[in-house]
Short mmCIF file of C-alpha atoms and ligand atoms in Angstrom, two decimals:
data_model
loop_
_atom_site.label_atom_id
_atom_site.label_comp_id
_atom_site.label_asym_id
_atom_site.label_seq_id
_atom_site.Cartn_x
_atom_site.Cartn_y
_atom_site.Cartn_z
CA MET G 1111 -82.98 -85.74 -5.12
CA SER G 1112 -80.27 -86.87 -7.60
CA THR G 1113 -79.01 -84.36 -10.21
CA SER G 1114 -79.96 -84.99 -13.86
CA PRO G 1115 -77.06 -86.40 -15.93
CA LEU G 1116 -77.74 -83.51 -18.36
CA HIS G 1117 -77.51 -80.74 -15.76
CA ASP G 1118 -74.31 -79.36 -17.29
CA LEU G 1119 -75.04 -80.38 -20.90
CA ASP G 1120 -74.94 -76.79 -22.25
CA GLN G 1121 -71.60 -76.19 -20.56
CA LYS G 1122 -70.18 -79.45 -22.00
CA VAL G 1123 -71.44 -78.67 -25.47
CA SER G 1124 -69.88 -75.19 -25.45
CA GLU G 1125 -66.58 -76.72 -24.36
CA LEU G 1126 -66.77 -79.26 -27.21
CA LEU G 1127 -67.63 -76.55 -29.77
CA ALA G 1128 -64.74 -74.39 -28.55
CA ALA G 1129 -62.37 -77.36 -28.78
CA ILE G 1130 -63.53 -78.20 -32.33
CA SER G 1131 -63.03 -74.61 -33.49
CA GLU G 1132 -59.41 -74.77 -32.30
CA ILE G 1133 -58.49 -77.94 -34.21
CA ASP G 1134 -56.03 -76.81 -36.86
CA SER G 1135 -55.70 -79.67 -39.34
CA LEU G 1136 -57.91 -82.14 -41.17
CA ASP G 1137 -55.92 -85.05 -39.66
CA ALA G 1138 -56.41 -83.74 -36.11
CA LEU G 1139 -60.11 -83.25 -36.86
CA ARG G 1140 -60.41 -86.86 -38.03
CA GLU G 1141 -58.66 -88.09 -34.86
CA ALA G 1142 -60.87 -85.99 -32.54
CA GLU G 1143 -64.15 -87.17 -34.02
CA PRO G 1144 -64.51 -90.67 -32.40
CA GLY G 1145 -63.71 -89.31 -28.91
CA THR G 1146 -66.30 -86.54 -29.28
CA ILE G 1147 -69.24 -88.16 -31.01
CA GLY G 1148 -68.21 -91.85 -31.29
CA LYS G 1149 -69.29 -94.78 -29.08
CA ARG G 1150 -66.98 -93.91 -26.20
CA SER G 1151 -67.58 -90.16 -26.33
CA ILE G 1152 -69.09 -88.00 -23.59
CA LEU G 1153 -72.25 -87.69 -25.65
CA SER G 1154 -72.66 -91.47 -25.93
CA THR G 1155 -72.00 -91.91 -22.20
CA LEU G 1156 -74.70 -89.33 -21.48
CA GLN G 1157 -77.03 -91.14 -23.87
CA LYS G 1158 -76.59 -94.37 -21.87
CA SER G 1159 -77.21 -92.58 -18.58
CA LEU G 1160 -80.68 -91.51 -19.74
CA GLY G 1161 -81.86 -95.03 -18.86
CA ALA G 1162 -81.59 -94.06 -15.18
CA LEU G 1163 -84.10 -91.22 -15.58
CA ALA G 1164 -87.75 -91.49 -14.69
CA PRO G 1165 -89.70 -92.58 -17.82
CA GLU G 1166 -91.61 -89.26 -17.98
CA ASP G 1167 -88.31 -87.27 -18.10
CA ARG G 1168 -86.64 -89.50 -20.67
CA SER G 1169 -88.13 -88.17 -23.88
CA ASP G 1170 -87.33 -84.48 -23.14
CA ALA G 1171 -83.81 -85.37 -22.09
CA GLY G 1172 -83.37 -87.52 -25.23
CA ALA G 1173 -84.49 -84.63 -27.44
CA ARG G 1174 -82.04 -82.22 -25.72
CA LEU G 1175 -79.22 -84.69 -26.18
CA GLN G 1176 -80.13 -85.26 -29.87
CA SER G 1177 -80.05 -81.53 -30.49
CA ALA G 1178 -76.69 -81.22 -28.68
CA ARG G 1179 -75.27 -84.04 -30.83
CA ARG G 1180 -76.49 -82.32 -34.00
CA ASP G 1181 -74.79 -79.06 -32.93
CA VAL G 1182 -71.51 -80.90 -32.38
CA GLU G 1183 -71.77 -82.83 -35.66
CA ASN G 1184 -72.52 -79.59 -37.54
CA ALA G 1185 -69.51 -77.95 -35.90
CA PHE G 1186 -67.32 -80.82 -37.14
CA GLU G 1187 -68.71 -80.45 -40.66
CA ALA G 1188 -68.23 -76.67 -40.72
CA ARG G 1189 -64.67 -76.97 -39.41
CA ARG G 1190 -63.92 -79.68 -41.98
CA GLU G 1191 -65.01 -77.34 -44.79
CA GLU G 1192 -62.96 -74.45 -43.40
CA LEU G 1193 -59.83 -76.57 -43.06
CA ALA G 1194 -60.31 -78.14 -46.53
CA SER G 1195 -60.56 -74.70 -48.10
CA VAL G 1196 -57.42 -73.53 -46.26
CA ALA G 1197 -55.64 -76.69 -47.47
CA ARG G 1198 -56.76 -76.01 -51.06
CA LEU G 1199 -55.47 -72.44 -50.97
CA HIS G 1200 -52.21 -73.64 -49.47
CA SER G 1201 -51.74 -76.21 -52.23
CA LEU G 1202 -52.54 -73.62 -54.94
CA GLU G 1203 -49.99 -71.29 -53.38
CA GLN G 1204 -47.39 -74.09 -53.44
CA ASP G 1205 -48.10 -74.89 -57.11
CA ARG G 1206 -47.85 -71.30 -58.24
CA LEU G 1207 -45.18 -70.75 -60.88
CA GLU G 1208 -43.03 -67.70 -60.36
CA LEU G 1209 -42.41 -66.36 -63.87
CA GLY G 1210 -39.62 -63.90 -63.47
CA ASP G 1211 -36.84 -62.55 -65.67
CA VAL G 1212 -34.82 -65.17 -67.52
CA VAL G 1213 -31.04 -64.91 -67.34
CA VAL G 1214 -28.98 -66.58 -70.07
CA ASP G 1215 -25.18 -66.17 -70.13
CA ASN G 1216 -25.48 -63.24 -67.72
CA VAL G 1217 -27.93 -61.47 -70.06
CA ARG G 1218 -31.26 -60.65 -68.40
CA PHE G 1219 -34.43 -61.03 -70.50
CA PRO G 1220 -37.19 -59.20 -68.65
CA ALA G 1221 -40.38 -61.13 -67.92
CA THR G 1222 -43.24 -60.03 -70.15
CA THR G 1223 -46.95 -60.38 -69.61
CA GLY G 1224 -49.14 -61.93 -72.29
CA HIS G 1225 -51.96 -60.24 -74.18
CA PRO G 1226 -54.88 -61.44 -76.28
CA GLY G 1227 -53.98 -62.33 -79.87
CA ILE G 1228 -54.99 -60.17 -82.82
CA ILE G 1229 -57.88 -62.46 -83.82
CA ALA G 1230 -59.35 -62.48 -80.31
CA VAL G 1231 -59.09 -58.68 -80.20
CA THR G 1232 -60.65 -58.32 -83.67
CA GLN G 1233 -63.48 -60.71 -82.75
CA SER G 1234 -64.34 -58.73 -79.66
CA GLN G 1235 -64.22 -55.41 -81.59
CA LEU G 1236 -66.58 -56.84 -84.21
CA GLU G 1237 -68.91 -58.13 -81.49
CA ASP G 1238 -68.91 -54.63 -79.92
CA VAL G 1239 -69.92 -53.03 -83.23
CA PHE G 1240 -72.84 -55.44 -83.68
CA VAL G 1241 -73.91 -55.33 -80.02
CA ALA G 1242 -74.11 -51.54 -80.38
CA MET G 1243 -76.52 -52.14 -83.30
CA GLY G 1244 -78.75 -54.32 -81.09
CA PHE G 1245 -77.45 -57.81 -81.93
CA THR G 1246 -76.88 -60.50 -79.30
CA VAL G 1247 -73.82 -62.81 -79.45
CA SER G 1248 -74.04 -66.62 -79.59
CA GLU G 1249 -71.66 -69.46 -80.35
CA GLY G 1250 -72.15 -72.87 -81.94
CA PRO G 1251 -70.24 -76.17 -82.21
CA GLU G 1252 -67.14 -76.51 -84.39
CA VAL G 1253 -67.97 -80.14 -85.25
CA GLU G 1254 -71.30 -80.41 -87.02
CA SER G 1255 -73.49 -83.02 -88.60
CA ASP G 1256 -73.98 -82.89 -92.36
CA TRP G 1257 -77.54 -81.69 -91.69
CA TYR G 1258 -76.51 -78.49 -89.92
CA ASN G 1259 -73.54 -77.65 -92.16
CA PHE G 1260 -75.29 -78.39 -95.46
CA GLU G 1261 -78.74 -79.93 -95.59
CA ALA G 1262 -80.69 -77.49 -93.40
CA LEU G 1263 -78.96 -74.71 -95.37
CA ASN G 1264 -80.76 -75.85 -98.50
CA MET G 1265 -78.02 -78.18 -99.75
CA PRO G 1266 -79.43 -81.72 -99.90
CA PRO G 1267 -76.97 -84.62 -100.31
CA ALA G 1268 -75.00 -84.38 -103.58
CA HIS G 1269 -76.13 -80.78 -104.15
CA PRO G 1270 -73.46 -79.21 -106.40
CA ALA G 1271 -73.17 -76.13 -104.14
CA ARG G 1272 -71.53 -78.31 -101.47
CA GLY G 1273 -68.46 -78.09 -103.69
CA MET G 1274 -68.17 -74.39 -102.74
CA TRP G 1275 -66.62 -75.59 -99.49
CA ASP G 1276 -63.70 -78.01 -99.46
CA THR G 1277 -64.67 -79.98 -96.40
CA PHE G 1278 -62.77 -81.83 -93.66
CA TYR G 1279 -64.79 -84.89 -92.66
CA VAL G 1280 -64.55 -86.40 -89.18
CA ASP G 1281 -64.20 -90.19 -88.97
CA LEU G 1282 -67.39 -90.70 -86.91
CA GLY G 1283 -70.63 -92.51 -87.72
CA ASP G 1284 -71.49 -93.18 -91.36
CA PRO G 1285 -68.90 -91.88 -93.88
CA GLU G 1286 -69.13 -88.13 -94.59
CA THR G 1287 -71.86 -87.45 -92.02
CA VAL G 1288 -69.80 -85.46 -89.48
CA VAL G 1289 -67.75 -82.43 -90.55
CA LEU G 1290 -65.53 -79.71 -89.14
CA ARG G 1291 -67.84 -76.81 -89.92
CA THR G 1292 -66.84 -75.05 -93.13
CA HIS G 1293 -68.60 -71.82 -92.13
CA THR G 1294 -70.51 -70.35 -89.18
CA SER G 1295 -73.84 -70.57 -91.04
CA PRO G 1296 -74.87 -73.83 -89.25
CA THR G 1297 -75.05 -71.79 -86.04
CA GLN G 1298 -77.94 -69.90 -87.68
CA ILE G 1299 -79.83 -73.21 -87.75
CA HIS G 1300 -79.13 -73.94 -84.06
CA LEU G 1301 -80.32 -70.46 -83.11
CA MET G 1302 -83.49 -70.61 -85.19
CA GLU G 1303 -84.32 -74.07 -83.79
CA GLU G 1304 -83.88 -72.73 -80.26
CA ALA G 1305 -86.00 -69.65 -81.02
CA VAL G 1306 -88.78 -71.90 -82.38
CA ARG G 1307 -88.55 -74.18 -79.30
CA SER G 1308 -88.66 -71.26 -76.88
CA GLU G 1309 -91.09 -69.21 -79.01
CA SER G 1310 -88.66 -66.29 -78.83
CA LEU G 1311 -88.69 -64.91 -82.39
CA PRO G 1312 -87.69 -62.27 -83.59
CA LEU G 1313 -83.98 -62.95 -83.62
CA HIS G 1314 -81.06 -60.52 -84.07
CA ALA G 1315 -77.76 -62.31 -83.41
CA VAL G 1316 -74.13 -62.52 -84.44
CA MET G 1317 -72.22 -65.79 -84.11
CA PRO G 1318 -68.43 -65.69 -84.18
CA GLY G 1319 -66.29 -68.82 -84.36
CA ARG G 1320 -63.62 -70.98 -85.93
CA CYS G 1321 -64.11 -72.65 -89.31
CA PHE G 1322 -62.14 -75.22 -91.25
CA ARG G 1323 -61.62 -75.78 -94.98
CA ARG G 1324 -59.22 -77.75 -97.10
CA ASP G 1325 -58.01 -74.44 -98.58
CA ALA G 1326 -54.33 -74.13 -99.47
CA PRO G 1327 -52.96 -71.28 -97.33
CA ASP G 1328 -52.12 -68.15 -99.34
CA SER G 1329 -52.12 -64.39 -98.79
CA ARG G 1330 -55.91 -64.35 -98.13
CA HIS G 1331 -56.68 -67.92 -96.98
CA LEU G 1332 -55.92 -70.26 -94.09
CA ALA G 1333 -57.17 -73.81 -93.48
CA THR G 1334 -58.37 -72.76 -90.01
CA PHE G 1335 -59.90 -69.32 -89.94
CA HIS G 1336 -62.73 -67.41 -88.26
CA GLN G 1337 -66.05 -65.99 -89.34
CA ILE G 1338 -68.70 -63.89 -87.70
CA GLU G 1339 -72.17 -64.85 -88.83
CA GLY G 1340 -75.13 -62.49 -88.59
CA LEU G 1341 -78.81 -63.40 -88.65
CA VAL G 1342 -81.96 -61.35 -88.36
CA VAL G 1343 -85.35 -63.06 -88.44
CA ASP G 1344 -88.20 -60.63 -88.07
CA ARG G 1345 -91.36 -59.45 -89.78
CA GLY G 1346 -91.09 -57.27 -92.89
CA ILE G 1347 -87.34 -57.70 -93.39
CA GLY G 1348 -85.76 -57.05 -96.78
CA PHE G 1349 -82.49 -56.58 -98.64
CA SER G 1350 -82.38 -52.86 -97.83
CA ASP G 1351 -82.21 -53.67 -94.08
CA LEU G 1352 -79.22 -55.89 -94.80
CA ALA G 1353 -77.52 -53.20 -96.91
CA GLY G 1354 -78.06 -50.69 -94.07
CA VAL G 1355 -76.48 -52.98 -91.47
CA ILE G 1356 -73.47 -53.65 -93.73
CA GLU G 1357 -72.98 -49.96 -94.42
CA THR G 1358 -73.17 -49.11 -90.68
CA PHE G 1359 -70.77 -51.94 -89.89
CA THR G 1360 -68.21 -50.81 -92.52
CA ARG G 1361 -68.21 -47.23 -91.28
CA SER G 1362 -67.98 -48.22 -87.60
CA TYR G 1363 -65.22 -50.78 -88.04
CA PHE G 1364 -63.08 -49.41 -90.88
CA GLY G 1365 -63.88 -45.69 -90.65
CA PRO G 1366 -65.60 -43.37 -93.16
CA ASP G 1367 -62.76 -43.45 -95.73
CA ILE G 1368 -63.24 -47.08 -96.71
CA THR G 1369 -65.40 -47.79 -99.73
CA SER G 1370 -67.48 -50.95 -99.78
CA ARG G 1371 -69.63 -52.60 -102.44
CA LEU G 1372 -72.08 -55.48 -102.74
CA ARG G 1373 -71.80 -57.69 -105.80
CA PRO G 1374 -74.42 -60.24 -106.87
CA ALA G 1375 -73.40 -63.74 -105.82
CA PHE G 1376 -74.86 -67.16 -105.14
CA PHE G 1377 -75.35 -68.92 -101.81
CA PRO G 1378 -77.88 -71.77 -101.56
CA PHE G 1379 -79.26 -70.45 -98.26
CA THR G 1380 -79.91 -66.83 -99.31
CA GLU G 1381 -81.80 -65.35 -102.25
CA PRO G 1382 -80.88 -62.79 -103.44
CA SER G 1383 -77.24 -63.14 -102.33
CA ALA G 1384 -74.26 -60.81 -102.49
CA GLU G 1385 -70.57 -60.66 -101.81
CA PHE G 1386 -69.40 -57.81 -99.63
CA GLU G 1387 -66.09 -56.23 -100.65
CA ILE G 1388 -64.01 -53.27 -99.48
CA THR G 1389 -61.17 -51.37 -101.11
CA CYS G 1390 -57.93 -53.27 -100.49
CA THR G 1391 -56.23 -51.38 -97.65
CA ILE G 1392 -52.78 -52.63 -98.66
CA CYS G 1393 -52.71 -50.93 -102.10
CA LYS G 1394 -55.60 -48.48 -101.50
CA GLY G 1395 -57.33 -49.89 -104.58
CA SER G 1396 -54.51 -49.65 -107.10
CA GLY G 1397 -53.96 -53.43 -107.22
CA CYS G 1398 -51.42 -55.62 -105.41
CA ARG G 1399 -50.53 -59.26 -104.75
CA THR G 1400 -52.86 -59.46 -101.70
CA CYS G 1401 -55.98 -58.49 -103.71
CA SER G 1402 -54.84 -60.32 -106.88
CA GLN G 1403 -54.48 -56.93 -108.61
CA THR G 1404 -58.25 -56.24 -108.35
CA GLY G 1405 -58.11 -53.40 -105.81
CA TRP G 1406 -60.93 -55.10 -103.83
CA ILE G 1407 -60.98 -57.61 -100.99
CA GLU G 1408 -63.96 -59.84 -100.32
CA LEU G 1409 -64.86 -59.77 -96.63
CA GLY G 1410 -67.96 -61.95 -96.68
CA GLY G 1411 -71.19 -63.19 -98.17
CA CYS G 1412 -74.74 -62.14 -97.34
CA GLY G 1413 -78.32 -62.21 -98.52
CA VAL G 1414 -81.99 -62.58 -97.73
CA VAL G 1415 -82.69 -65.88 -95.95
CA ASP G 1416 -84.12 -68.41 -98.41
CA PRO G 1417 -87.65 -69.54 -97.37
CA ALA G 1418 -86.41 -73.16 -97.68
CA VAL G 1419 -84.09 -72.55 -94.71
CA LEU G 1420 -86.90 -71.10 -92.58
CA HIS G 1421 -89.01 -74.07 -93.60
CA ALA G 1422 -86.26 -76.55 -92.53
CA VAL G 1423 -86.44 -75.25 -88.95
CA GLY G 1424 -90.21 -74.88 -88.81
CA ILE G 1425 -90.52 -71.08 -89.19
CA ASP G 1426 -93.49 -69.83 -91.20
CA ALA G 1427 -91.93 -68.03 -94.18
CA ASP G 1428 -95.20 -66.21 -94.90
CA GLU G 1429 -95.02 -64.51 -91.51
CA TRP G 1430 -91.27 -64.18 -90.97
CA GLY G 1431 -88.38 -63.09 -93.18
CA GLY G 1432 -84.72 -62.47 -92.55
CA PHE G 1433 -81.25 -61.65 -93.74
CA ALA G 1434 -77.91 -63.23 -92.97
CA PHE G 1435 -74.24 -62.50 -93.48
CA GLY G 1436 -70.91 -64.19 -92.78
CA PHE G 1437 -67.68 -62.15 -92.65
CA GLY G 1438 -64.11 -63.45 -92.31
CA ILE G 1439 -62.71 -62.24 -88.97
CA ASP G 1440 -59.14 -62.90 -90.13
CA ARG G 1441 -59.86 -60.90 -93.32
CA CYS G 1442 -61.24 -58.00 -91.25
CA ALA G 1443 -58.08 -58.05 -89.09
CA GLN G 1444 -55.93 -58.29 -92.22
CA MET G 1445 -57.58 -55.25 -93.82
CA ARG G 1446 -57.73 -53.17 -90.65
CA HIS G 1447 -54.03 -53.72 -89.89
CA GLN G 1448 -52.87 -53.86 -93.50
CA ILE G 1449 -51.32 -57.31 -93.21
CA ALA G 1450 -50.16 -58.18 -96.72
CA ASP G 1451 -50.09 -61.95 -96.12
CA MET G 1452 -52.59 -63.69 -93.84
CA ARG G 1453 -50.16 -66.53 -93.13
CA ALA G 1454 -48.33 -64.12 -90.80
CA LEU G 1455 -51.25 -64.67 -88.39
CA ILE G 1456 -50.25 -68.28 -87.78
CA GLU G 1457 -46.47 -68.17 -88.04
CA ASN G 1458 -46.04 -67.20 -84.38
CA ASP G 1459 -43.26 -64.74 -85.11
CA VAL G 1460 -43.01 -62.75 -81.88
CA ARG G 1461 -41.86 -59.62 -83.76
CA PHE G 1462 -45.12 -59.70 -85.75
CA LEU G 1463 -47.35 -60.54 -82.78
CA GLU G 1464 -45.84 -57.85 -80.53
CA GLN G 1465 -47.10 -55.14 -82.88
CA PHE G 1466 -50.63 -55.90 -81.71
CA SER G 1467 -50.05 -55.87 -77.93
C1 FA5 T 1619 -69.63 -68.37 -96.56
O1 FA5 T 1619 -68.93 -69.03 -95.82
C2 FA5 T 1619 -71.08 -68.14 -96.26
N1 FA5 T 1619 -71.48 -69.00 -95.20
C3 FA5 T 1619 -71.31 -66.67 -95.94
C4 FA5 T 1619 -72.76 -66.29 -95.87
C5 FA5 T 1619 -73.41 -66.28 -94.64
C6 FA5 T 1619 -73.47 -65.98 -97.02
C7 FA5 T 1619 -74.74 -65.93 -94.57
C8 FA5 T 1619 -74.78 -65.64 -96.96
C9 FA5 T 1619 -75.42 -65.61 -95.72
P1 FA5 T 1619 -67.67 -67.68 -98.14
O2 FA5 T 1619 -67.21 -69.04 -98.45
O3 FA5 T 1619 -67.61 -66.68 -99.22
O4 FA5 T 1619 -69.21 -67.67 -97.61
O5 FA5 T 1619 -66.85 -67.11 -96.89
C10 FA5 T 1619 -67.16 -65.90 -96.29
C11 FA5 T 1619 -65.90 -65.18 -95.87
O6 FA5 T 1619 -65.12 -66.00 -95.01
C12 FA5 T 1619 -64.94 -64.85 -97.01
O7 FA5 T 1619 -65.35 -63.69 -97.68
C13 FA5 T 1619 -63.65 -64.63 -96.28
O8 FA5 T 1619 -63.63 -63.37 -95.65
C14 FA5 T 1619 -63.75 -65.70 -95.19
N2 FA5 T 1619 -63.04 -66.92 -95.62
C15 FA5 T 1619 -63.51 -67.92 -96.38
N3 FA5 T 1619 -62.59 -68.88 -96.55
C16 FA5 T 1619 -61.49 -68.47 -95.88
C17 FA5 T 1619 -60.19 -69.02 -95.66
N4 FA5 T 1619 -59.83 -70.21 -96.12
N5 FA5 T 1619 -59.31 -68.30 -94.91
C18 FA5 T 1619 -59.66 -67.11 -94.38
N6 FA5 T 1619 -60.87 -66.54 -94.55
C19 FA5 T 1619 -61.78 -67.20 -95.28
#
């Protein structure tokens, strides 16, 4: 009786698997592949020899050989992934920059590590305060359509209140239809739309982010600055809930010694509306250049969400109400750290920045 061509198949397969696991480069792996599973490989030779088997033995033997081939192919694939990941790590290691001390004219300047900037730190402190009060944190786009920045916020085209924000327009689509957002309020609209889509009202969220206005930089203004928006949409919400949140925020962020006040104001998307001010921390209220001699600094605007805004996003204003606010993050940082001129935040003077490391 002649021996089956597959009598030592298991042995051969283990030898092949062992050999594959020892291949130590992607090039060597590529070279080994044709000889192992290609046309002239042992496996293909065995495949051809199956023709000599009795017809009733052929299908079992074919299945065994197929399974052996799959094992070997899988071993190639697994080894390829291992070697590729080793190669990736190696290349990352090679590309790594060694940032050490710098020596100039025999003077050694020690290497320093970076740290988050004052605005990033302030933003995360503000988020922490609001998260502790039960708010979630969301972000929205910095480039907005006219609809999100103005129209959905109850400012139809040519509405005079649009003049409250000196706007940068983006040269896209029809003229004056795409803007760099002038405030974080459009993110309210995105959030409410999403809550309506996913039927997930009520909503309690803060939305930090960068804003842009054609404001001439001065001691309290920059052309690129940051706001943190707040929005609550719930049942039975009123102005007193808003006042409570603002009071809690002021105490948590600035401490119990800071006095705050709400003054009646106008925003098209809230009614009633207010401006939120605190005692100027630079002059402690006696009047200085930073607060234009008033003793107060405006940190943000706020109010009860106008039913027209709820209507624009398809929320039933008879069932739901809400309040919203938008505070300047740069202003909060300025007041907390008593920075007399906000332009210091963007001058990149290392001596200034190092104070906040
Ligand atoms: C608004 O932007 C409203 N969207 C706020 C709001 C939200 C009202 C929700 C009602 C409900 P205002 O233009 O006043 O309002 O800006 C709010 C705050 O952003 C200001 O008090 C100030 O702290 C900050 N801010 C505004 N413009 C600048 C600027 N150019 N540089 C730095 N901070 C600024």
